[in-house]
mmCIF file of C-alpha atoms in Angstrom:
data_model
loop_
_atom_site.group_PDB
_atom_site.id
_atom_site.type_symbol
_atom_site.label_atom_id
_atom_site.label_comp_id
_atom_site.label_asym_id
_atom_site.label_seq_id
_atom_site.Cartn_x
_atom_site.Cartn_y
_atom_site.Cartn_z
ATOM 1 C CA UNK A 29 27.481 104.692 31.522
ATOM 2 C CA UNK A 30 28.854 101.975 29.247
ATOM 3 C CA UNK A 31 27.544 99.078 31.348
ATOM 4 C CA UNK A 32 24.006 100.437 31.561
ATOM 5 C CA UNK A 33 23.775 101.049 27.823
ATOM 6 C CA UNK A 34 25.025 97.586 26.972
ATOM 7 C CA UNK A 35 22.829 95.949 29.584
ATOM 8 C CA UNK A 36 19.673 97.556 28.176
ATOM 9 C CA UNK A 37 20.723 96.544 24.670
ATOM 10 C CA UNK A 38 21.239 92.996 25.888
ATOM 11 C CA UNK A 39 17.669 92.738 27.170
ATOM 12 C CA UNK A 40 16.188 93.398 23.745
ATOM 13 C CA UNK A 41 18.768 91.256 22.004
ATOM 14 C CA UNK A 42 18.260 88.269 24.259
ATOM 15 C CA UNK A 43 14.523 88.438 23.616
ATOM 16 C CA UNK A 44 15.306 88.272 19.919
ATOM 17 C CA UNK A 45 17.450 85.228 20.593
ATOM 18 C CA UNK A 46 14.575 83.626 22.554
ATOM 19 C CA UNK A 47 16.879 83.212 25.508
ATOM 20 C CA UNK A 48 15.463 81.939 28.738
ATOM 21 C CA UNK A 49 17.519 84.341 30.819
ATOM 22 C CA UNK A 50 18.041 87.995 29.986
ATOM 23 C CA UNK A 51 20.435 90.518 31.426
ATOM 24 C CA UNK A 52 18.580 92.929 33.649
ATOM 25 C CA UNK A 53 19.735 96.127 35.226
ATOM 26 C CA UNK A 54 21.549 94.292 37.999
ATOM 27 C CA UNK A 55 25.269 93.591 37.835
ATOM 28 C CA UNK A 56 26.276 90.149 36.545
ATOM 29 C CA UNK A 57 26.663 87.483 39.183
ATOM 30 C CA UNK A 58 30.113 87.811 40.634
ATOM 31 C CA UNK A 59 32.671 85.076 40.813
ATOM 32 C CA UNK A 60 33.098 83.777 44.345
ATOM 33 C CA UNK A 61 36.424 83.934 46.131
ATOM 34 C CA UNK A 62 36.789 80.876 48.292
ATOM 35 C CA UNK A 63 39.312 79.386 50.674
ATOM 36 C CA UNK A 64 42.890 80.457 50.080
ATOM 37 C CA UNK A 65 41.846 83.414 47.949
ATOM 38 C CA UNK A 66 40.921 81.205 44.979
ATOM 39 C CA UNK A 67 38.371 82.757 42.612
ATOM 40 C CA UNK A 68 35.833 80.156 41.502
ATOM 41 C CA UNK A 69 34.652 80.548 37.911
ATOM 42 C CA UNK A 70 31.752 78.876 36.136
ATOM 43 C CA UNK A 71 32.504 78.082 32.487
ATOM 44 C CA UNK A 72 29.933 77.063 29.872
ATOM 45 C CA UNK A 73 31.452 74.519 27.463
ATOM 46 C CA UNK A 74 30.591 71.798 24.934
ATOM 47 C CA UNK A 75 31.687 68.184 25.719
ATOM 48 C CA UNK A 76 34.059 67.885 22.758
ATOM 49 C CA UNK A 77 37.799 67.509 22.252
ATOM 50 C CA UNK A 78 38.148 71.259 21.596
ATOM 51 C CA UNK A 79 38.016 72.136 25.314
ATOM 52 C CA UNK A 80 40.643 69.616 26.451
ATOM 53 C CA UNK A 81 43.160 72.397 27.272
ATOM 54 C CA UNK A 82 40.840 73.757 29.985
ATOM 55 C CA UNK A 83 40.770 70.406 31.768
ATOM 56 C CA UNK A 84 44.473 69.865 31.176
ATOM 57 C CA UNK A 85 45.320 73.332 32.494
ATOM 58 C CA UNK A 86 43.198 72.699 35.565
ATOM 59 C CA UNK A 87 45.001 69.405 36.170
ATOM 60 C CA UNK A 88 48.475 70.908 35.662
ATOM 61 C CA UNK A 89 47.723 73.749 38.066
ATOM 62 C CA UNK A 90 47.923 76.588 35.526
ATOM 63 C CA UNK A 91 44.662 78.131 36.725
ATOM 64 C CA UNK A 92 45.556 77.664 40.375
ATOM 65 C CA UNK A 93 48.790 79.574 39.705
ATOM 66 C CA UNK A 94 46.570 82.498 38.735
ATOM 67 C CA UNK A 95 44.326 82.057 41.784
ATOM 68 C CA UNK A 96 41.489 80.521 39.761
ATOM 69 C CA UNK A 97 39.375 77.378 39.971
ATOM 70 C CA UNK A 98 37.115 76.279 37.098
ATOM 71 C CA UNK A 99 33.732 74.555 37.269
ATOM 72 C CA UNK A 100 32.564 73.378 33.847
ATOM 73 C CA UNK A 101 28.905 73.133 32.735
ATOM 74 C CA UNK A 102 28.004 71.272 29.527
ATOM 75 C CA UNK A 103 25.800 72.671 26.745
ATOM 76 C CA UNK A 104 24.916 71.605 23.186
ATOM 77 C CA UNK A 105 26.497 74.566 21.420
ATOM 78 C CA UNK A 106 27.867 78.064 21.642
ATOM 79 C CA UNK A 107 24.506 79.638 20.806
ATOM 80 C CA UNK A 108 23.091 78.083 23.991
ATOM 81 C CA UNK A 109 26.033 79.274 26.092
ATOM 82 C CA UNK A 110 25.796 82.950 25.089
ATOM 83 C CA UNK A 111 22.619 83.672 27.137
ATOM 84 C CA UNK A 112 24.181 81.997 30.173
ATOM 85 C CA UNK A 113 27.247 84.225 29.995
ATOM 86 C CA UNK A 114 25.297 87.449 29.439
ATOM 87 C CA UNK A 115 22.887 86.678 32.286
ATOM 88 C CA UNK A 116 25.781 85.962 34.661
ATOM 89 C CA UNK A 117 25.125 82.219 34.998
ATOM 90 C CA UNK A 118 28.672 81.698 33.644
ATOM 91 C CA UNK A 119 31.611 84.058 33.938
ATOM 92 C CA UNK A 120 33.126 82.685 30.728
ATOM 93 C CA UNK A 121 31.910 80.503 27.905
ATOM 94 C CA UNK A 122 33.152 78.582 24.878
ATOM 95 C CA UNK A 123 31.528 79.335 21.544
ATOM 96 C CA UNK A 124 32.154 78.996 17.864
ATOM 97 C CA UNK A 125 33.237 82.260 16.307
ATOM 98 C CA UNK A 126 30.158 82.723 14.100
ATOM 99 C CA UNK A 127 27.693 82.382 16.986
ATOM 100 C CA UNK A 128 29.514 85.201 18.788
ATOM 101 C CA UNK A 129 29.323 87.340 15.660
ATOM 102 C CA UNK A 130 25.584 86.626 15.369
ATOM 103 C CA UNK A 131 25.074 87.612 19.012
ATOM 104 C CA UNK A 132 27.143 90.782 18.681
ATOM 105 C CA UNK A 133 25.312 91.797 15.499
ATOM 106 C CA UNK A 134 22.075 91.701 17.537
ATOM 107 C CA UNK A 135 23.498 93.985 20.199
ATOM 108 C CA UNK A 136 24.342 91.263 22.723
ATOM 109 C CA UNK A 137 27.349 92.554 24.731
ATOM 110 C CA UNK A 138 29.898 89.769 24.340
ATOM 111 C CA UNK A 139 33.675 89.978 23.946
ATOM 112 C CA UNK A 140 36.268 87.408 22.975
ATOM 113 C CA UNK A 141 38.734 86.878 25.807
ATOM 114 C CA UNK A 142 41.180 84.235 24.568
ATOM 115 C CA UNK A 143 41.500 81.796 21.691
ATOM 116 C CA UNK A 144 39.768 78.433 21.888
ATOM 117 C CA UNK A 145 40.519 76.070 19.010
ATOM 118 C CA UNK A 146 41.634 76.127 15.397
ATOM 119 C CA UNK A 147 41.617 73.936 12.317
ATOM 120 C CA UNK A 148 44.673 71.809 11.560
ATOM 121 C CA UNK A 149 44.516 73.185 8.017
ATOM 122 C CA UNK A 150 44.912 69.689 6.558
ATOM 123 C CA UNK A 151 42.402 68.391 4.009
ATOM 124 C CA UNK A 152 41.003 65.023 5.102
ATOM 125 C CA UNK A 153 42.868 65.241 8.409
ATOM 126 C CA UNK A 154 41.048 67.865 10.450
ATOM 127 C CA UNK A 155 39.168 67.473 13.710
ATOM 128 C CA UNK A 156 35.975 68.696 12.045
ATOM 129 C CA UNK A 157 34.520 67.248 8.847
ATOM 130 C CA UNK A 158 31.416 66.485 6.836
ATOM 131 C CA UNK A 159 30.816 62.741 7.027
ATOM 132 C CA UNK A 160 28.467 60.168 5.469
ATOM 133 C CA UNK A 161 27.779 56.460 5.896
ATOM 134 C CA UNK A 162 30.042 53.989 4.124
ATOM 135 C CA UNK A 163 27.238 53.040 1.723
ATOM 136 C CA UNK A 164 26.154 56.593 0.966
ATOM 137 C CA UNK A 165 26.052 57.673 -2.694
ATOM 138 C CA UNK A 166 27.342 61.107 -1.617
ATOM 139 C CA UNK A 167 30.911 61.500 -2.842
ATOM 140 C CA UNK A 168 31.683 65.198 -2.388
ATOM 141 C CA UNK A 169 30.256 68.428 -0.982
ATOM 142 C CA UNK A 170 28.390 69.228 -4.213
ATOM 143 C CA UNK A 171 26.307 66.073 -3.697
ATOM 144 C CA UNK A 172 24.832 67.598 -0.524
ATOM 145 C CA UNK A 173 22.332 69.555 -2.625
ATOM 146 C CA UNK A 174 18.844 68.508 -1.539
ATOM 147 C CA UNK A 175 20.238 66.355 1.274
ATOM 148 C CA UNK A 176 19.590 66.518 5.020
ATOM 149 C CA UNK A 177 22.758 67.547 6.875
ATOM 150 C CA UNK A 178 23.062 67.595 10.675
ATOM 151 C CA UNK A 179 24.797 70.471 12.487
ATOM 152 C CA UNK A 180 24.958 70.978 16.243
ATOM 153 C CA UNK A 181 23.111 74.308 16.139
ATOM 154 C CA UNK A 182 21.596 76.200 13.233
ATOM 155 C CA UNK A 183 23.033 79.465 11.891
ATOM 156 C CA UNK A 184 26.481 78.980 13.325
ATOM 157 C CA UNK A 185 29.967 78.246 12.041
ATOM 158 C CA UNK A 186 29.108 74.735 10.934
ATOM 159 C CA UNK A 187 26.306 75.383 8.467
ATOM 160 C CA UNK A 188 28.212 78.434 7.178
ATOM 161 C CA UNK A 189 31.397 76.449 6.518
ATOM 162 C CA UNK A 190 29.487 73.497 5.038
ATOM 163 C CA UNK A 191 27.889 75.950 2.607
ATOM 164 C CA UNK A 192 31.356 77.165 1.648
ATOM 165 C CA UNK A 193 32.488 73.581 0.972
ATOM 166 C CA UNK A 194 29.444 73.074 -1.265
ATOM 167 C CA UNK A 195 30.045 76.408 -3.003
ATOM 168 C CA UNK A 196 33.721 75.649 -3.680
ATOM 169 C CA UNK A 197 32.787 72.215 -5.037
ATOM 170 C CA UNK A 198 30.497 73.814 -7.610
ATOM 171 C CA UNK A 199 27.206 73.155 -5.812
ATOM 172 C CA UNK A 200 24.331 75.373 -4.689
ATOM 173 C CA UNK A 201 24.516 75.790 -0.886
ATOM 174 C CA UNK A 202 20.949 77.139 -0.708
ATOM 175 C CA UNK A 203 19.687 73.655 -1.567
ATOM 176 C CA UNK A 204 21.214 71.985 1.505
ATOM 177 C CA UNK A 205 18.694 71.109 4.241
ATOM 178 C CA UNK A 206 20.228 71.634 7.670
ATOM 179 C CA UNK A 207 18.828 69.998 10.818
ATOM 180 C CA UNK A 208 19.915 70.578 14.417
ATOM 181 C CA UNK A 209 21.373 67.665 16.349
ATOM 182 C CA UNK A 210 23.862 67.337 19.218
ATOM 183 C CA UNK A 211 27.306 66.134 18.160
ATOM 184 C CA UNK A 212 27.128 62.970 20.257
ATOM 185 C CA UNK A 213 23.831 61.985 18.598
ATOM 186 C CA UNK A 214 25.111 62.354 15.039
ATOM 187 C CA UNK A 215 26.870 58.973 14.638
ATOM 188 C CA UNK A 216 23.677 57.070 15.551
ATOM 189 C CA UNK A 217 21.522 59.318 13.355
ATOM 190 C CA UNK A 218 23.817 58.635 10.405
ATOM 191 C CA UNK A 219 23.854 54.913 11.114
ATOM 192 C CA UNK A 220 20.035 54.819 11.187
ATOM 193 C CA UNK A 221 19.671 56.900 8.045
ATOM 194 C CA UNK A 222 17.903 59.744 9.849
ATOM 195 C CA UNK A 223 20.251 62.238 8.152
ATOM 196 C CA UNK A 224 22.201 62.001 4.909
ATOM 197 C CA UNK A 225 25.350 63.645 6.246
ATOM 198 C CA UNK A 226 26.640 65.327 9.374
ATOM 199 C CA UNK A 227 29.122 68.032 10.214
ATOM 200 C CA UNK A 228 30.998 66.512 13.131
ATOM 201 C CA UNK A 229 33.914 67.390 15.377
ATOM 202 C CA UNK A 230 35.959 65.067 17.544
ATOM 203 C CA UNK A 231 35.213 62.706 19.181
ATOM 204 C CA UNK A 232 32.160 62.241 16.913
ATOM 205 C CA UNK A 233 34.439 62.328 13.850
ATOM 206 C CA UNK A 234 36.387 59.274 15.059
ATOM 207 C CA UNK A 235 33.173 57.513 16.102
ATOM 208 C CA UNK A 236 31.686 57.853 12.612
ATOM 209 C CA UNK A 237 34.915 56.619 11.041
ATOM 210 C CA UNK A 238 34.863 53.612 13.394
ATOM 211 C CA UNK A 239 31.384 52.811 12.038
ATOM 212 C CA UNK A 240 32.850 52.781 8.542
ATOM 213 C CA UNK A 241 31.758 56.311 7.692
ATOM 214 C CA UNK A 242 33.607 58.485 5.197
ATOM 215 C CA UNK A 243 34.813 62.098 5.189
ATOM 216 C CA UNK A 244 33.538 63.900 2.081
ATOM 217 C CA UNK A 245 34.673 67.436 2.961
ATOM 218 C CA UNK A 246 36.935 69.269 5.405
ATOM 219 C CA UNK A 247 34.671 72.285 5.811
ATOM 220 C CA UNK A 248 36.929 74.272 8.146
ATOM 221 C CA UNK A 249 39.895 73.841 5.817
ATOM 222 C CA UNK A 250 37.755 74.806 2.811
ATOM 223 C CA UNK A 251 36.780 78.064 4.517
ATOM 224 C CA UNK A 252 40.080 79.645 5.560
ATOM 225 C CA UNK A 253 43.676 78.778 6.244
ATOM 226 C CA UNK A 254 44.000 77.624 9.867
ATOM 227 C CA UNK A 255 40.517 78.845 10.715
ATOM 228 C CA UNK A 256 39.837 80.068 14.250
ATOM 229 C CA UNK A 257 36.840 77.857 14.941
ATOM 230 C CA UNK A 258 35.965 78.902 18.494
ATOM 231 C CA UNK A 259 37.052 81.024 21.409
ATOM 232 C CA UNK A 260 36.398 81.702 25.070
ATOM 233 C CA UNK A 261 34.360 84.810 25.756
ATOM 234 C CA UNK A 262 32.659 86.813 28.487
ATOM 235 C CA UNK A 263 30.057 89.543 28.745
ATOM 236 C CA UNK A 264 31.245 93.106 28.180
ATOM 237 C CA UNK A 265 29.905 93.963 31.622
ATOM 238 C CA UNK A 266 31.992 91.253 33.296
ATOM 239 C CA UNK A 267 35.072 92.345 31.348
ATOM 240 C CA UNK A 268 34.512 95.920 32.523
ATOM 241 C CA UNK A 269 33.957 94.991 36.152
ATOM 242 C CA UNK A 270 36.536 92.212 36.575
ATOM 243 C CA UNK A 271 39.543 93.068 34.357
ATOM 244 C CA UNK A 272 41.938 91.382 36.782
ATOM 245 C CA UNK A 273 40.069 88.057 36.592
ATOM 246 C CA UNK A 274 39.837 88.300 32.808
ATOM 247 C CA UNK A 275 43.590 88.901 32.594
ATOM 248 C CA UNK A 276 44.306 85.891 34.813
ATOM 249 C CA UNK A 277 41.915 83.640 32.866
ATOM 250 C CA UNK A 278 43.534 84.742 29.613
ATOM 251 C CA UNK A 279 47.044 84.014 30.903
ATOM 252 C CA UNK A 280 46.166 80.584 32.313
ATOM 253 C CA UNK A 281 44.234 79.577 29.189
ATOM 254 C CA UNK A 282 47.019 80.654 26.825
ATOM 255 C CA UNK A 283 49.431 78.561 28.871
ATOM 256 C CA UNK A 284 46.992 75.628 28.737
ATOM 257 C CA UNK A 285 46.590 75.926 24.956
ATOM 258 C CA UNK A 286 50.346 75.983 24.440
ATOM 259 C CA UNK A 287 50.821 73.006 26.736
ATOM 260 C CA UNK A 288 48.100 70.990 24.974
ATOM 261 C CA UNK A 289 49.733 71.680 21.599
ATOM 262 C CA UNK A 290 53.076 70.482 22.908
ATOM 263 C CA UNK A 291 51.713 67.434 24.757
ATOM 264 C CA UNK A 292 49.093 65.859 22.461
ATOM 265 C CA UNK A 293 48.910 62.523 24.271
ATOM 266 C CA UNK A 294 48.169 64.213 27.582
ATOM 267 C CA UNK A 295 45.478 66.245 25.837
ATOM 268 C CA UNK A 296 44.059 63.066 24.342
ATOM 269 C CA UNK A 297 44.021 61.306 27.708
ATOM 270 C CA UNK A 298 42.226 64.161 29.486
ATOM 271 C CA UNK A 299 39.264 63.832 27.085
ATOM 272 C CA UNK A 300 38.284 60.614 28.879
ATOM 273 C CA UNK A 301 37.568 62.588 32.048
ATOM 274 C CA UNK A 302 34.633 64.487 30.526
ATOM 275 C CA UNK A 303 33.369 62.294 27.640
ATOM 276 C CA UNK A 304 32.353 58.644 27.360
ATOM 277 C CA UNK A 305 34.416 57.953 24.263
ATOM 278 C CA UNK A 306 35.898 54.397 24.213
ATOM 279 C CA UNK A 307 39.677 54.185 24.383
ATOM 280 C CA UNK A 308 39.906 52.472 20.980
ATOM 281 C CA UNK A 309 38.079 55.399 19.387
ATOM 282 C CA UNK A 310 39.972 58.003 21.398
ATOM 283 C CA UNK A 311 43.248 56.601 20.091
ATOM 284 C CA UNK A 312 42.100 57.500 16.562
ATOM 285 C CA UNK A 313 40.883 61.001 17.351
ATOM 286 C CA UNK A 314 42.395 63.787 15.229
ATOM 287 C CA UNK A 315 43.392 66.541 17.610
ATOM 288 C CA UNK A 316 42.722 70.158 16.608
ATOM 289 C CA UNK A 317 45.234 72.977 16.700
ATOM 290 C CA UNK A 318 45.334 75.018 19.913
ATOM 291 C CA UNK A 319 47.171 78.249 19.049
ATOM 292 C CA UNK A 320 47.425 80.772 21.857
ATOM 293 C CA UNK A 321 46.205 83.579 19.562
ATOM 294 C CA UNK A 322 43.239 83.682 17.205
ATOM 295 C CA UNK A 323 43.717 84.091 13.448
ATOM 296 C CA UNK A 324 42.110 87.436 12.652
ATOM 297 C CA UNK A 325 42.119 87.072 8.820
ATOM 298 C CA UNK A 326 40.191 83.806 9.145
ATOM 299 C CA UNK A 327 37.615 85.557 11.336
ATOM 300 C CA UNK A 328 37.266 88.308 8.732
ATOM 301 C CA UNK A 329 36.454 85.556 6.222
ATOM 302 C CA UNK A 330 33.820 84.074 8.538
ATOM 303 C CA UNK A 331 32.214 87.499 8.931
ATOM 304 C CA UNK A 332 31.989 87.924 5.160
ATOM 305 C CA UNK A 333 30.456 84.464 4.735
ATOM 306 C CA UNK A 334 27.966 85.125 7.524
ATOM 307 C CA UNK A 335 26.931 88.318 5.780
ATOM 308 C CA UNK A 336 26.563 86.436 2.511
ATOM 309 C CA UNK A 337 24.413 83.773 4.169
ATOM 310 C CA UNK A 338 22.212 86.369 5.891
ATOM 311 C CA UNK A 339 23.113 85.346 9.433
ATOM 312 C CA UNK A 340 23.609 88.816 10.865
ATOM 313 C CA UNK A 341 21.153 91.530 11.858
ATOM 314 C CA UNK A 342 23.939 93.906 10.818
ATOM 315 C CA UNK A 343 27.587 93.452 9.950
ATOM 316 C CA UNK A 344 29.401 92.479 13.169
ATOM 317 C CA UNK A 345 32.046 94.828 14.552
ATOM 318 C CA UNK A 346 35.057 92.531 14.930
ATOM 319 C CA UNK A 347 37.164 95.290 16.466
ATOM 320 C CA UNK A 348 34.655 95.460 19.343
ATOM 321 C CA UNK A 349 34.229 91.680 19.566
ATOM 322 C CA UNK A 350 37.978 91.023 19.563
ATOM 323 C CA UNK A 351 39.500 93.835 21.655
#
């Protein structure tokens, strides 16, 4: 049986990932259908601007139209969310694209369900960037050689794309020293000189700029045109067992993404409901792109870079990850 084979593979893979919860031989925890026939879903997310469409779609009733109700749980990064999805703690999760490729290359049964967020494609005007203090001697990505650079989790899309920025600027990416730090802790770490640079996404990007910090590279833009940065995913077992719920979640999320793209101020306002960002900073936030579909060529590029950087146990199968 497909589910049994993938479940057994997941056990070994999650041990390799040092996950606290592994997928056993039991079925994943089911979503609960509550009053009025509403299916309650637990979603693992990161408290950043990227996930604003989920909250906006919930507020506008797009998920209710599909008979769904979302309960969000915060995590530091996609790599931390993957074990929660595979173990059944969450029915769906939000993760950067590279972390899902890393998981899949280790045999973890995950599948992309719907697009999450994309780069604006504009140099110096993207929601994600490499930033430094205003007094830093670092002027461009090449200058990151030998420097300490903060990323939210190691061996994910952020260190991979920072390496590409360094590479394209004529530097040696192997000489960059990456350290793991939550996005919301990066502005203070930069201000105190605990790191030389940081790869941030909004609202941390705007916070650093408000401190006088400077953008020295647009790492997502440097990597691929309109890069698909992250997506919503589920376990293969959940996809197999609950195709109707997956279809409804996909439809509601696509509608939410499209709405957020067309109503940027409403998307900006909803961020205040799940972050502590001051209004003055929020007003300066650069919103990402929220296309309803992922950009497959950009994901092919990420896979090649991950291979080059030695992130994968084996080359990920994107046709299986992105059905």
